[in-house]
Structures are given as C-alpha cells and as structure tokens.
Amino acid sequence: MKSTPNARRVRVERGIYVQPNGKYAICAWHTGKLHFRTVQGDLAGARQLRGALIASLRYGSGPPPHPLQLGMVADLWLDRFEAKVTAGERHLRTLEAHRYQLEYNLLPILGQREVAGVTVDDVVALLSELQQQGLSAKTAAAALATLHGVLHYARRHGWAIVDPIAQLERDERPRPARRRYRVLGRDEIERLLDAAHPPYRLMIATALYTGLRISELLGLIWSDIDPSADTITVRAQLSRAHRHAPARRVAPKTSAAYREIPLIEQLGHLLLAHKRTTPFAAPTDWVFGTSRGTPQSQRNVGRRGLQRAVERAQLDREGWPSLRFHDLRHTFASHLILDHGLDVAQVSRILGHASTTITLDVYTHLFETARHGRELRARLAASPFAELLNPRAVPPHQVVVLATDRRHLRDAG
C-alpha cells in the first residue's frame, strides 16, 4: 500500500478518495503511519468502513471488522470525551456518568449491534428492558442521553445515517417526574442526629448546616476549613471511583461551585474536636475519610450513614420518597429562606448554583412563603390593630377615632 494518496485519486472528504475505476479508497492515521484500503460499495459504505478501519487500528485487530459495532464506536466517543475533559472543556463527573450508563445499561443490550443498524424499535426495546429491570425514568433518560451522544458521533463520522432517537414518539420517551424533596423540621433534625452512628453523625450534621453536596462534602480536606475565618471553602469535589481510577479530588462542575460557606460556631467546634482525635489531620487529609485515611464511598455514606439513621429515627413518611442525602441540602436552604430571610441571590451563592434561575426553580414556593410572611407581619405591625398593644404610642381615644373613621369610609364606599 502506498503511504500517500495517489495523484489520480480525487479527495471526496476527509479520509475518503475516489479512484479512476470508481471505487473508493479510505485512509486513517495510526501511530504516525497512514493506512489505506480500497473498498467496495457507495460513499455511505466507504464512510462506515473508514470508521471500521479507525476502530480496528485502535484495537490492533488487523483488517477492519464489518459491521462496525456500537460498542466500538462508544469506546472512540469516550476517548474523545476524555480528551475534552483533559483540555478542561468538559467535566470529569459527566464522563463518569456516561461511562456508568454504557457499562451497566447500554452495552449489555446494544453493544454488539451494528451501529448503522440501530433502529427506533431497538431504542424502544432498550427503554422497555431498563424499565423491566426496575430502573427509574430519570436513569432511563440519562441512558438515552448517553446513547444519543454515541449515535451523534457515529452520524458525524458517516458510520450511521438515521437518528433513531429523534424518531421516538413523545409517549415513548422516559418522562422523569419531579421528585418531591424532604425538608426536616427541628425535631426531625434532632432525632436524625441522635440516631446516626458516630462515624457518620458529624458528616450528616455538616451537610445539614452547610448545604454541601455529598461529592463536595466527601471531597473536603482540612485546608478547606478555616475556623478563624468561620468559613468552609469549596475548591473541589470527590470523583466516583471506577475500575480504571480511584476516587480523587476533581474540579467542581461549574465556576459558581467555587465558594465560601459560613461556618457556624457550634459546627466549627465539632469539626475542631474531630480534627484533634483523628490520626489524619494533615492539611491534605480527608476531613471525612475512612479509618484508613482513604476517601469515603458515596454509596456507603448514603446507605450505612444516612439510611440507617433514618430507619432508627423512624423518619420515613408514608407517601413520601425515602430521605436522600440531597434532602439535607434542601433542609439547609429552606432554613436560610424561612428562618433567616435571605434573598435569592444570597441563597444561590451559598448553595453554589450556576444561576439564580436554578435557585428560583427549586425554591420559589419557599421564597413566596417567606416574602408573604414578611409582608403580612409588616402590614399587621403597621396597623391600628397592632398599635393596641402599644398604648403609650397610641392613646386609646385615637384608636377609637381611627376605627370610627374606617367604618365611615367603608359605609361611604
């Protein structure tokens, strides 16, 4: 094979040439060498076979396999996504989510299918299978989003023509219901903390009184906590461990997630006491690590820490979903709004939302409740009715006159 295109070949598009005999030649770079193949068929077939050539060179499996399987395209797509993560264009947590969906929900069902042959019926069958496995509509929607990314990548490279996901009917798409979140009252907070096992009690308390996401909470190291400044600085979050990499500190998903959170005095004292007793108190040690000083697993914290405490405190409510770790964040936000009267910009900044729109979308009803409550209290306080409680400021005969004047005005109206 020649390593450069022959002058008689005419370039059709990247990596595809048409020869004088009308056949197509495909090429791809691998380890600094240009590989050529002459292929049968039309332009669409040449595109697909070029994708197969790229995949075969990538896997070192010799001649290009035909047909090109969805699992092979998924690997190429993940490699490209990982390069974007390295370049700072995408986030590691998003890559981890796509890997999870491919490994557990997509490739076991569609991984061996020809990528160009995936039909809308295949997608409908996939969603039905995920539903039969007991997965939620939210998880199915996430799997569909990952599949859409892989198929879009295949279509972009000419390895597939049709977009089967676009052909789904509206009622065939998963429609995740908005989850009702729980907000704990003061009595419930006290019962939850009393019921929590000691290794998890401070962790739960910190989530309740800072509103940290669980990945941010588990990603804390001691240098993030400054008791003298009464702040916790969010600089990172903990990635999820997978078979190729352990959990580690990674950048937050958005710039808004970099923030300082007020550290109340009582919680500061508890954290300092924990620091004095733990053998892992260096600036780079995990605040909430395991007994060996390694990062905690989100699954273990949620199940062994929170869920067991919820069961012991009997906090499950009939007709409500189980209390999640994220509900501790909702509880913190609710107390900021209702008890302290913070406005949407302040709450959004403390929670690390990317925009105040997100804060309003989640907590509008609480802001409305707080605002109406303040307005009602203000109107009542300014009314003659309230002034009756302050006879020194308003002599009784003036109150009577005001009441009489209101009656005359009402009658006149």
mmCIF file with all atom_site columns, N, CA, C and O in Angstrom, residues 28-30 47-61 65 68-84 95 98-99 102 107 115 146 149-159:
data_model
loop_
_atom_site.group_PDB
_atom_site.id
_atom_site.type_symbol
_atom_site.label_atom_id
_atom_site.label_alt_id
_atom_site.label_comp_id
_atom_site.label_asym_id
_atom_site.label_entity_id
_atom_site.label_seq_id
_atom_site.pdbx_PDB_ins_code
_atom_site.Cartn_x
_atom_site.Cartn_y
_atom_site.Cartn_z
_atom_site.occupancy
_atom_site.B_iso_or_equiv
_atom_site.pdbx_formal_charge
_atom_site.auth_seq_id
_atom_site.auth_comp_id
_atom_site.auth_asym_id
_atom_site.auth_atom_id
_atom_site.pdbx_PDB_model_num
ATOM 1   N N  . ALA A 1 28  ? -6.588  6.231  7.177  1.00 0.00 ? 28  ALA A N  1
ATOM 2   C CA . ALA A 1 28  ? -6.622  6.679  8.569  1.00 0.00 ? 28  ALA A CA 1
ATOM 3   C C  . ALA A 1 28  ? -5.216  6.651  9.123  1.00 0.00 ? 28  ALA A C  1
ATOM 4   O O  . ALA A 1 28  ? -4.418  5.769  8.784  1.00 0.00 ? 28  ALA A O  1
ATOM 5   N N  . TRP A 1 29  ? -4.889  7.633  9.975  1.00 0.00 ? 29  TRP A N  1
ATOM 6   C CA . TRP A 1 29  ? -3.592  7.688  10.633 1.00 0.00 ? 29  TRP A CA 1
ATOM 7   C C  . TRP A 1 29  ? -3.620  6.835  11.903 1.00 0.00 ? 29  TRP A C  1
ATOM 8   O O  . TRP A 1 29  ? -4.601  6.807  12.620 1.00 0.00 ? 29  TRP A O  1
ATOM 9   N N  . HIS A 1 30  ? -2.487  6.151  12.124 1.00 0.00 ? 30  HIS A N  1
ATOM 10  C CA . HIS A 1 30  ? -2.334  5.405  13.375 1.00 0.00 ? 30  HIS A CA 1
ATOM 11  C C  . HIS A 1 30  ? -0.848  5.278  13.678 1.00 0.00 ? 30  HIS A C  1
ATOM 12  O O  . HIS A 1 30  ? -0.067  4.783  12.831 1.00 0.00 ? 30  HIS A O  1
ATOM 13  N N  . ARG A 1 47  ? -17.771 5.464  4.158  1.00 0.00 ? 47  ARG A N  1
ATOM 14  C CA . ARG A 1 47  ? -17.714 6.141  5.457  1.00 0.00 ? 47  ARG A CA 1
ATOM 15  C C  . ARG A 1 47  ? -17.757 5.135  6.604  1.00 0.00 ? 47  ARG A C  1
ATOM 16  O O  . ARG A 1 47  ? -17.003 5.235  7.573  1.00 0.00 ? 47  ARG A O  1
ATOM 17  N N  . GLN A 1 48  ? -18.641 4.171  6.466  1.00 0.00 ? 48  GLN A N  1
ATOM 18  C CA . GLN A 1 48  ? -18.766 3.180  7.531  1.00 0.00 ? 48  GLN A CA 1
ATOM 19  C C  . GLN A 1 48  ? -17.497 2.349  7.645  1.00 0.00 ? 48  GLN A C  1
ATOM 20  O O  . GLN A 1 48  ? -17.004 2.094  8.755  1.00 0.00 ? 48  GLN A O  1
ATOM 21  N N  . LEU A 1 49  ? -16.923 1.957  6.512  1.00 0.00 ? 49  LEU A N  1
ATOM 22  C CA . LEU A 1 49  ? -15.731 1.133  6.550  1.00 0.00 ? 49  LEU A CA 1
ATOM 23  C C  . LEU A 1 49  ? -14.517 1.927  7.030  1.00 0.00 ? 49  LEU A C  1
ATOM 24  O O  . LEU A 1 49  ? -13.597 1.359  7.642  1.00 0.00 ? 49  LEU A O  1
ATOM 25  N N  . ARG A 1 50  ? -14.493 3.225  6.771  1.00 0.00 ? 50  ARG A N  1
ATOM 26  C CA . ARG A 1 50  ? -13.405 4.034  7.333  1.00 0.00 ? 50  ARG A CA 1
ATOM 27  C C  . ARG A 1 50  ? -13.509 4.046  8.863  1.00 0.00 ? 50  ARG A C  1
ATOM 28  O O  . ARG A 1 50  ? -12.492 3.980  9.570  1.00 0.00 ? 50  ARG A O  1
ATOM 29  N N  . GLY A 1 51  ? -14.742 4.146  9.362  1.00 0.00 ? 51  GLY A N  1
ATOM 30  C CA . GLY A 1 51  ? -14.911 4.060  10.804 1.00 0.00 ? 51  GLY A CA 1
ATOM 31  C C  . GLY A 1 51  ? -14.452 2.721  11.341 1.00 0.00 ? 51  GLY A C  1
ATOM 32  O O  . GLY A 1 51  ? -13.821 2.640  12.409 1.00 0.00 ? 51  GLY A O  1
ATOM 33  N N  . ALA A 1 52  ? -14.735 1.658  10.588 1.00 0.00 ? 52  ALA A N  1
ATOM 34  C CA . ALA A 1 52  ? -14.285 0.324  10.999 1.00 0.00 ? 52  ALA A CA 1
ATOM 35  C C  . ALA A 1 52  ? -12.767 0.238  10.968 1.00 0.00 ? 52  ALA A C  1
ATOM 36  O O  . ALA A 1 52  ? -12.144 -0.396 11.828 1.00 0.00 ? 52  ALA A O  1
ATOM 37  N N  . LEU A 1 53  ? -12.155 0.868  9.954  1.00 0.00 ? 53  LEU A N  1
ATOM 38  C CA . LEU A 1 53  ? -10.693 0.879  9.874  1.00 0.00 ? 53  LEU A CA 1
ATOM 39  C C  . LEU A 1 53  ? -10.090 1.597  11.075 1.00 0.00 ? 53  LEU A C  1
ATOM 40  O O  . LEU A 1 53  ? -9.135  1.102  11.695 1.00 0.00 ? 53  LEU A O  1
ATOM 41  N N  . ILE A 1 54  ? -10.648 2.752  11.410 1.00 0.00 ? 54  ILE A N  1
ATOM 42  C CA . ILE A 1 54  ? -10.161 3.501  12.573 1.00 0.00 ? 54  ILE A CA 1
ATOM 43  C C  . ILE A 1 54  ? -10.284 2.646  13.834 1.00 0.00 ? 54  ILE A C  1
ATOM 44  O O  . ILE A 1 54  ? -9.370  2.570  14.655 1.00 0.00 ? 54  ILE A O  1
ATOM 45  N N  . ALA A 1 55  ? -11.447 2.006  13.982 1.00 0.00 ? 55  ALA A N  1
ATOM 46  C CA . ALA A 1 55  ? -11.671 1.178  15.170 1.00 0.00 ? 55  ALA A CA 1
ATOM 47  C C  . ALA A 1 55  ? -10.716 -0.009 15.211 1.00 0.00 ? 55  ALA A C  1
ATOM 48  O O  . ALA A 1 55  ? -10.171 -0.351 16.266 1.00 0.00 ? 55  ALA A O  1
ATOM 49  N N  . SER A 1 56  ? -10.476 -0.638 14.063 1.00 0.00 ? 56  SER A N  1
ATOM 50  C CA . SER A 1 56  ? -9.595  -1.807 14.052 1.00 0.00 ? 56  SER A CA 1
ATOM 51  C C  . SER A 1 56  ? -8.154  -1.413 14.357 1.00 0.00 ? 56  SER A C  1
ATOM 52  O O  . SER A 1 56  ? -7.441  -2.140 15.043 1.00 0.00 ? 56  SER A O  1
ATOM 53  N N  . LEU A 1 57  ? -7.711  -0.251 13.838 1.00 0.00 ? 57  LEU A N  1
ATOM 54  C CA . LEU A 1 57  ? -6.374  0.222  14.168 1.00 0.00 ? 57  LEU A CA 1
ATOM 55  C C  . LEU A 1 57  ? -6.272  0.558  15.644 1.00 0.00 ? 57  LEU A C  1
ATOM 56  O O  . LEU A 1 57  ? -5.252  0.325  16.291 1.00 0.00 ? 57  LEU A O  1
ATOM 57  N N  . ARG A 1 58  ? -7.334  1.109  16.157 1.00 0.00 ? 58  ARG A N  1
ATOM 58  C CA . ARG A 1 58  ? -7.373  1.475  17.575 1.00 0.00 ? 58  ARG A CA 1
ATOM 59  C C  . ARG A 1 58  ? -7.227  0.227  18.457 1.00 0.00 ? 58  ARG A C  1
ATOM 60  O O  . ARG A 1 58  ? -6.552  0.233  19.481 1.00 0.00 ? 58  ARG A O  1
ATOM 61  N N  . TYR A 1 59  ? -7.870  -0.866 18.035 1.00 0.00 ? 59  TYR A N  1
ATOM 62  C CA . TYR A 1 59  ? -7.839  -2.095 18.834 1.00 0.00 ? 59  TYR A CA 1
ATOM 63  C C  . TYR A 1 59  ? -6.728  -3.048 18.401 1.00 0.00 ? 59  TYR A C  1
ATOM 64  O O  . TYR A 1 59  ? -6.512  -4.072 19.036 1.00 0.00 ? 59  TYR A O  1
ATOM 65  N N  . GLY A 1 60  ? -6.050  -2.736 17.305 1.00 0.00 ? 60  GLY A N  1
ATOM 66  C CA . GLY A 1 60  ? -4.971  -3.604 16.839 1.00 0.00 ? 60  GLY A CA 1
ATOM 67  C C  . GLY A 1 60  ? -5.460  -4.967 16.396 1.00 0.00 ? 60  GLY A C  1
ATOM 68  O O  . GLY A 1 60  ? -4.791  -5.975 16.602 1.00 0.00 ? 60  GLY A O  1
ATOM 69  N N  . SER A 1 61  ? -6.625  -5.022 15.784 1.00 0.00 ? 61  SER A N  1
ATOM 70  C CA . SER A 1 61  ? -7.228  -6.313 15.430 1.00 0.00 ? 61  SER A CA 1
ATOM 71  C C  . SER A 1 61  ? -7.082  -6.655 13.951 1.00 0.00 ? 61  SER A C  1
ATOM 72  O O  . SER A 1 61  ? -7.804  -7.494 13.433 1.00 0.00 ? 61  SER A O  1
ATOM 73  N N  . PRO A 1 65  ? -13.127 -4.706 10.988 1.00 0.00 ? 65  PRO A N  1
ATOM 74  C CA . PRO A 1 65  ? -14.301 -5.566 11.152 1.00 0.00 ? 65  PRO A CA 1
ATOM 75  C C  . PRO A 1 65  ? -15.504 -4.966 10.439 1.00 0.00 ? 65  PRO A C  1
ATOM 76  O O  . PRO A 1 65  ? -15.609 -3.764 10.288 1.00 0.00 ? 65  PRO A O  1
ATOM 77  N N  . LEU A 1 68  ? -19.410 -2.349 11.813 1.00 0.00 ? 68  LEU A N  1
ATOM 78  C CA . LEU A 1 68  ? -18.872 -1.606 12.946 1.00 0.00 ? 68  LEU A CA 1
ATOM 79  C C  . LEU A 1 68  ? -19.885 -1.638 14.084 1.00 0.00 ? 68  LEU A C  1
ATOM 80  O O  . LEU A 1 68  ? -21.035 -1.237 13.929 1.00 0.00 ? 68  LEU A O  1
ATOM 81  N N  . GLN A 1 69  ? -19.450 -2.108 15.248 1.00 0.00 ? 69  GLN A N  1
ATOM 82  C CA . GLN A 1 69  ? -20.374 -2.306 16.364 1.00 0.00 ? 69  GLN A CA 1
ATOM 83  C C  . GLN A 1 69  ? -20.504 -1.037 17.206 1.00 0.00 ? 69  GLN A C  1
ATOM 84  O O  . GLN A 1 69  ? -19.566 -0.239 17.310 1.00 0.00 ? 69  GLN A O  1
ATOM 85  N N  . LEU A 1 70  ? -21.654 -0.906 17.853 1.00 0.00 ? 70  LEU A N  1
ATOM 86  C CA . LEU A 1 70  ? -21.905 0.268  18.678 1.00 0.00 ? 70  LEU A CA 1
ATOM 87  C C  . LEU A 1 70  ? -20.911 0.348  19.830 1.00 0.00 ? 70  LEU A C  1
ATOM 88  O O  . LEU A 1 70  ? -20.485 1.435  20.208 1.00 0.00 ? 70  LEU A O  1
ATOM 89  N N  . GLY A 1 71  ? -20.518 -0.796 20.382 1.00 0.00 ? 71  GLY A N  1
ATOM 90  C CA . GLY A 1 71  ? -19.568 -0.784 21.487 1.00 0.00 ? 71  GLY A CA 1
ATOM 91  C C  . GLY A 1 71  ? -18.227 -0.202 21.093 1.00 0.00 ? 71  GLY A C  1
ATOM 92  O O  . GLY A 1 71  ? -17.587 0.500  21.877 1.00 0.00 ? 71  GLY A O  1
ATOM 93  N N  . MET A 1 72  ? -17.788 -0.464 19.869 1.00 0.00 ? 72  MET A N  1
ATOM 94  C CA . MET A 1 72  ? -16.523 0.083  19.397 1.00 0.00 ? 72  MET A CA 1
ATOM 95  C C  . MET A 1 72  ? -16.624 1.593  19.206 1.00 0.00 ? 72  MET A C  1
ATOM 96  O O  . MET A 1 72  ? -15.712 2.352  19.553 1.00 0.00 ? 72  MET A O  1
ATOM 97  N N  . VAL A 1 73  ? -17.740 2.033  18.658 1.00 0.00 ? 73  VAL A N  1
ATOM 98  C CA . VAL A 1 73  ? -17.955 3.474  18.494 1.00 0.00 ? 73  VAL A CA 1
ATOM 99  C C  . VAL A 1 73  ? -18.025 4.153  19.856 1.00 0.00 ? 73  VAL A C  1
ATOM 100 O O  . VAL A 1 73  ? -17.502 5.256  20.043 1.00 0.00 ? 73  VAL A O  1
ATOM 101 N N  . ALA A 1 74  ? -18.641 3.497  20.813 1.00 0.00 ? 74  ALA A N  1
ATOM 102 C CA . ALA A 1 74  ? -18.741 4.071  22.157 1.00 0.00 ? 74  ALA A CA 1
ATOM 103 C C  . ALA A 1 74  ? -17.366 4.283  22.763 1.00 0.00 ? 74  ALA A C  1
ATOM 104 O O  . ALA A 1 74  ? -17.107 5.298  23.418 1.00 0.00 ? 74  ALA A O  1
ATOM 105 N N  . ASP A 1 75  ? -16.443 3.330  22.538 1.00 0.00 ? 75  ASP A N  1
ATOM 106 C CA . ASP A 1 75  ? -15.087 3.491  23.058 1.00 0.00 ? 75  ASP A CA 1
ATOM 107 C C  . ASP A 1 75  ? -14.396 4.692  22.428 1.00 0.00 ? 75  ASP A C  1
ATOM 108 O O  . ASP A 1 75  ? -13.702 5.459  23.103 1.00 0.00 ? 75  ASP A O  1
ATOM 109 N N  . LEU A 1 76  ? -14.559 4.851  21.128 1.00 0.00 ? 76  LEU A N  1
ATOM 110 C CA . LEU A 1 76  ? -13.954 6.000  20.441 1.00 0.00 ? 76  LEU A CA 1
ATOM 111 C C  . LEU A 1 76  ? -14.551 7.303  20.944 1.00 0.00 ? 76  LEU A C  1
ATOM 112 O O  . LEU A 1 76  ? -13.841 8.300  21.140 1.00 0.00 ? 76  LEU A O  1
ATOM 113 N N  . TRP A 1 77  ? -15.862 7.298  21.135 1.00 0.00 ? 77  TRP A N  1
ATOM 114 C CA . TRP A 1 77  ? -16.551 8.501  21.640 1.00 0.00 ? 77  TRP A CA 1
ATOM 115 C C  . TRP A 1 77  ? -16.068 8.853  23.043 1.00 0.00 ? 77  TRP A C  1
ATOM 116 O O  . TRP A 1 77  ? -15.819 10.026 23.347 1.00 0.00 ? 77  TRP A O  1
ATOM 117 N N  . LEU A 1 78  ? -15.899 7.836  23.894 1.00 0.00 ? 78  LEU A N  1
ATOM 118 C CA . LEU A 1 78  ? -15.402 8.093  25.246 1.00 0.00 ? 78  LEU A CA 1
ATOM 119 C C  . LEU A 1 78  ? -13.977 8.630  25.224 1.00 0.00 ? 78  LEU A C  1
ATOM 120 O O  . LEU A 1 78  ? -13.620 9.502  26.023 1.00 0.00 ? 78  LEU A O  1
ATOM 121 N N  . ASP A 1 79  ? -13.142 8.107  24.308 1.00 0.00 ? 79  ASP A N  1
ATOM 122 C CA . ASP A 1 79  ? -11.776 8.627  24.195 1.00 0.00 ? 79  ASP A CA 1
ATOM 123 C C  . ASP A 1 79  ? -11.801 10.111 23.848 1.00 0.00 ? 79  ASP A C  1
ATOM 124 O O  . ASP A 1 79  ? -11.027 10.905 24.412 1.00 0.00 ? 79  ASP A O  1
ATOM 125 N N  . ARG A 1 80  ? -12.651 10.473 22.930 1.00 0.00 ? 80  ARG A N  1
ATOM 126 C CA . ARG A 1 80  ? -12.765 11.885 22.531 1.00 0.00 ? 80  ARG A CA 1
ATOM 127 C C  . ARG A 1 80  ? -13.283 12.724 23.689 1.00 0.00 ? 80  ARG A C  1
ATOM 128 O O  . ARG A 1 80  ? -12.799 13.834 23.942 1.00 0.00 ? 80  ARG A O  1
ATOM 129 N N  . PHE A 1 81  ? -14.261 12.199 24.423 1.00 0.00 ? 81  PHE A N  1
ATOM 130 C CA . PHE A 1 81  ? -14.824 12.924 25.566 1.00 0.00 ? 81  PHE A CA 1
ATOM 131 C C  . PHE A 1 81  ? -13.754 13.098 26.646 1.00 0.00 ? 81  PHE A C  1
ATOM 132 O O  . PHE A 1 81  ? -13.642 14.167 27.262 1.00 0.00 ? 81  PHE A O  1
ATOM 133 N N  . GLU A 1 82  ? -12.957 12.048 26.871 1.00 0.00 ? 82  GLU A N  1
ATOM 134 C CA . GLU A 1 82  ? -11.910 12.120 27.881 1.00 0.00 ? 82  GLU A CA 1
ATOM 135 C C  . GLU A 1 82  ? -10.866 13.171 27.507 1.00 0.00 ? 82  GLU A C  1
ATOM 136 O O  . GLU A 1 82  ? -10.336 13.877 28.383 1.00 0.00 ? 82  GLU A O  1
ATOM 137 N N  . ALA A 1 83  ? -10.568 13.287 26.220 1.00 0.00 ? 83  ALA A N  1
ATOM 138 C CA . ALA A 1 83  ? -9.628  14.317 25.768 1.00 0.00 ? 83  ALA A CA 1
ATOM 139 C C  . ALA A 1 83  ? -10.182 15.706 26.055 1.00 0.00 ? 83  ALA A C  1
ATOM 140 O O  . ALA A 1 83  ? -9.428  16.627 26.419 1.00 0.00 ? 83  ALA A O  1
ATOM 141 N N  . LYS A 1 84  ? -11.484 15.870 25.914 1.00 0.00 ? 84  LYS A N  1
ATOM 142 C CA . LYS A 1 84  ? -12.101 17.159 26.224 1.00 0.00 ? 84  LYS A CA 1
ATOM 143 C C  . LYS A 1 84  ? -12.041 17.447 27.719 1.00 0.00 ? 84  LYS A C  1
ATOM 144 O O  . LYS A 1 84  ? -11.864 18.601 28.130 1.00 0.00 ? 84  LYS A O  1
ATOM 145 N N  . LEU A 1 95  ? -18.214 12.654 32.387 1.00 0.00 ? 95  LEU A N  1
ATOM 146 C CA . LEU A 1 95  ? -17.582 11.485 31.777 1.00 0.00 ? 95  LEU A CA 1
ATOM 147 C C  . LEU A 1 95  ? -17.868 10.230 32.593 1.00 0.00 ? 95  LEU A C  1
ATOM 148 O O  . LEU A 1 95  ? -18.183 9.164  32.034 1.00 0.00 ? 95  LEU A O  1
ATOM 149 N N  . HIS A 1 98  ? -21.400 9.035  31.913 1.00 0.00 ? 98  HIS A N  1
ATOM 150 C CA . HIS A 1 98  ? -21.524 8.355  30.615 1.00 0.00 ? 98  HIS A CA 1
ATOM 151 C C  . HIS A 1 98  ? -20.919 6.956  30.674 1.00 0.00 ? 98  HIS A C  1
ATOM 152 O O  . HIS A 1 98  ? -21.488 6.009  30.116 1.00 0.00 ? 98  HIS A O  1
ATOM 153 N N  . ARG A 1 99  ? -19.772 6.825  31.324 1.00 0.00 ? 99  ARG A N  1
ATOM 154 C CA . ARG A 1 99  ? -19.155 5.500  31.462 1.00 0.00 ? 99  ARG A CA 1
ATOM 155 C C  . ARG A 1 99  ? -20.093 4.537  32.187 1.00 0.00 ? 99  ARG A C  1
ATOM 156 O O  . ARG A 1 99  ? -20.228 3.365  31.808 1.00 0.00 ? 99  ARG A O  1
ATOM 157 N N  . LEU A 1 102 ? -22.987 3.441  29.912 1.00 0.00 ? 102 LEU A N  1
ATOM 158 C CA . LEU A 1 102 ? -22.556 2.500  28.887 1.00 0.00 ? 102 LEU A CA 1
ATOM 159 C C  . LEU A 1 102 ? -22.276 1.117  29.483 1.00 0.00 ? 102 LEU A C  1
ATOM 160 O O  . LEU A 1 102 ? -22.733 0.103  28.952 1.00 0.00 ? 102 LEU A O  1
ATOM 161 N N  . LEU A 1 107 ? -24.336 -1.018 26.833 1.00 0.00 ? 107 LEU A N  1
ATOM 162 C CA . LEU A 1 107 ? -23.552 -2.020 26.114 1.00 0.00 ? 107 LEU A CA 1
ATOM 163 C C  . LEU A 1 107 ? -24.017 -3.451 26.350 1.00 0.00 ? 107 LEU A C  1
ATOM 164 O O  . LEU A 1 107 ? -23.945 -4.274 25.423 1.00 0.00 ? 107 LEU A O  1
ATOM 165 N N  . VAL A 1 115 ? -23.747 -0.381 14.440 1.00 0.00 ? 115 VAL A N  1
ATOM 166 C CA . VAL A 1 115 ? -24.131 0.980  14.791 1.00 0.00 ? 115 VAL A CA 1
ATOM 167 C C  . VAL A 1 115 ? -25.056 1.583  13.737 1.00 0.00 ? 115 VAL A C  1
ATOM 168 O O  . VAL A 1 115 ? -25.971 2.348  14.068 1.00 0.00 ? 115 VAL A O  1
ATOM 169 N N  . THR A 1 146 ? -26.872 9.415  26.903 1.00 0.00 ? 146 THR A N  1
ATOM 170 C CA . THR A 1 146 ? -25.565 8.854  26.560 1.00 0.00 ? 146 THR A CA 1
ATOM 171 C C  . THR A 1 146 ? -25.608 8.181  25.191 1.00 0.00 ? 146 THR A C  1
ATOM 172 O O  . THR A 1 146 ? -24.712 8.371  24.362 1.00 0.00 ? 146 THR A O  1
ATOM 173 N N  . GLY A 1 149 ? -25.453 10.658 22.449 1.00 0.00 ? 149 GLY A N  1
ATOM 174 C CA . GLY A 1 149 ? -24.105 11.151 22.196 1.00 0.00 ? 149 GLY A CA 1
ATOM 175 C C  . GLY A 1 149 ? -23.301 10.207 21.321 1.00 0.00 ? 149 GLY A C  1
ATOM 176 O O  . GLY A 1 149 ? -22.595 10.644 20.397 1.00 0.00 ? 149 GLY A O  1
ATOM 177 N N  . VAL A 1 150 ? -23.399 8.909  21.578 1.00 0.00 ? 150 VAL A N  1
ATOM 178 C CA . VAL A 1 150 ? -22.661 7.918  20.784 1.00 0.00 ? 150 VAL A CA 1
ATOM 179 C C  . VAL A 1 150 ? -23.168 7.898  19.346 1.00 0.00 ? 150 VAL A C  1
ATOM 180 O O  . VAL A 1 150 ? -22.375 7.912  18.384 1.00 0.00 ? 150 VAL A O  1
ATOM 181 N N  . LEU A 1 151 ? -24.479 7.884  19.170 1.00 0.00 ? 151 LEU A N  1
ATOM 182 C CA . LEU A 1 151 ? -25.051 7.820  17.824 1.00 0.00 ? 151 LEU A CA 1
ATOM 183 C C  . LEU A 1 151 ? -24.790 9.106  17.043 1.00 0.00 ? 151 LEU A C  1
ATOM 184 O O  . LEU A 1 151 ? -24.583 9.072  15.824 1.00 0.00 ? 151 LEU A O  1
ATOM 185 N N  . HIS A 1 152 ? -24.789 10.229 17.727 1.00 0.00 ? 152 HIS A N  1
ATOM 186 C CA . HIS A 1 152 ? -24.465 11.500 17.064 1.00 0.00 ? 152 HIS A CA 1
ATOM 187 C C  . HIS A 1 152 ? -23.019 11.466 16.567 1.00 0.00 ? 152 HIS A C  1
ATOM 188 O O  . HIS A 1 152 ? -22.722 11.933 15.458 1.00 0.00 ? 152 HIS A O  1
ATOM 189 N N  . TYR A 1 153 ? -22.130 10.921 17.381 1.00 0.00 ? 153 TYR A N  1
ATOM 190 C CA . TYR A 1 153 ? -20.730 10.782 16.981 1.00 0.00 ? 153 TYR A CA 1
ATOM 191 C C  . TYR A 1 153 ? -20.622 9.878  15.754 1.00 0.00 ? 153 TYR A C  1
ATOM 192 O O  . TYR A 1 153 ? -19.855 10.167 14.819 1.00 0.00 ? 153 TYR A O  1
ATOM 193 N N  . ALA A 1 154 ? -21.384 8.784  15.732 1.00 0.00 ? 154 ALA A N  1
ATOM 194 C CA . ALA A 1 154 ? -21.362 7.871  14.590 1.00 0.00 ? 154 ALA A CA 1
ATOM 195 C C  . ALA A 1 154 ? -21.878 8.552  13.325 1.00 0.00 ? 154 ALA A C  1
ATOM 196 O O  . ALA A 1 154 ? -21.291 8.411  12.244 1.00 0.00 ? 154 ALA A O  1
ATOM 197 N N  . ARG A 1 155 ? -22.958 9.304  13.449 1.00 0.00 ? 155 ARG A N  1
ATOM 198 C CA . ARG A 1 155 ? -23.517 10.001 12.281 1.00 0.00 ? 155 ARG A CA 1
ATOM 199 C C  . ARG A 1 155 ? -22.567 11.076 11.778 1.00 0.00 ? 155 ARG A C  1
ATOM 200 O O  . ARG A 1 155 ? -22.429 11.295 10.570 1.00 0.00 ? 155 ARG A O  1
ATOM 201 N N  . ARG A 1 156 ? -21.897 11.751 12.705 1.00 0.00 ? 156 ARG A N  1
ATOM 202 C CA . ARG A 1 156 ? -20.946 12.800 12.315 1.00 0.00 ? 156 ARG A CA 1
ATOM 203 C C  . ARG A 1 156 ? -19.812 12.230 11.464 1.00 0.00 ? 156 ARG A C  1
ATOM 204 O O  . ARG A 1 156 ? -19.300 12.898 10.562 1.00 0.00 ? 156 ARG A O  1
ATOM 205 N N  . HIS A 1 157 ? -19.419 10.987 11.754 1.00 0.00 ? 157 HIS A N  1
ATOM 206 C CA . HIS A 1 157 ? -18.323 10.370 11.019 1.00 0.00 ? 157 HIS A CA 1
ATOM 207 C C  . HIS A 1 157 ? -18.817 9.525  9.842  1.00 0.00 ? 157 HIS A C  1
ATOM 208 O O  . HIS A 1 157 ? -18.020 8.842  9.190  1.00 0.00 ? 157 HIS A O  1
ATOM 209 N N  . GLY A 1 158 ? -20.117 9.550  9.584  1.00 0.00 ? 158 GLY A N  1
ATOM 210 C CA . GLY A 1 158 ? -20.644 8.829  8.442  1.00 0.00 ? 158 GLY A CA 1
ATOM 211 C C  . GLY A 1 158 ? -20.823 7.349  8.656  1.00 0.00 ? 158 GLY A C  1
ATOM 212 O O  . GLY A 1 158 ? -21.005 6.598  7.699  1.00 0.00 ? 158 GLY A O  1
ATOM 213 N N  . TRP A 1 159 ? -20.783 6.903  9.926  1.00 0.00 ? 159 TRP A N  1
ATOM 214 C CA . TRP A 1 159 ? -20.931 5.484  10.204 1.00 0.00 ? 159 TRP A CA 1
ATOM 215 C C  . TRP A 1 159 ? -22.400 5.091  10.392 1.00 0.00 ? 159 TRP A C  1
ATOM 216 O O  . TRP A 1 159 ? -22.716 3.909  10.472 1.00 0.00 ? 159 TRP A O  1
#
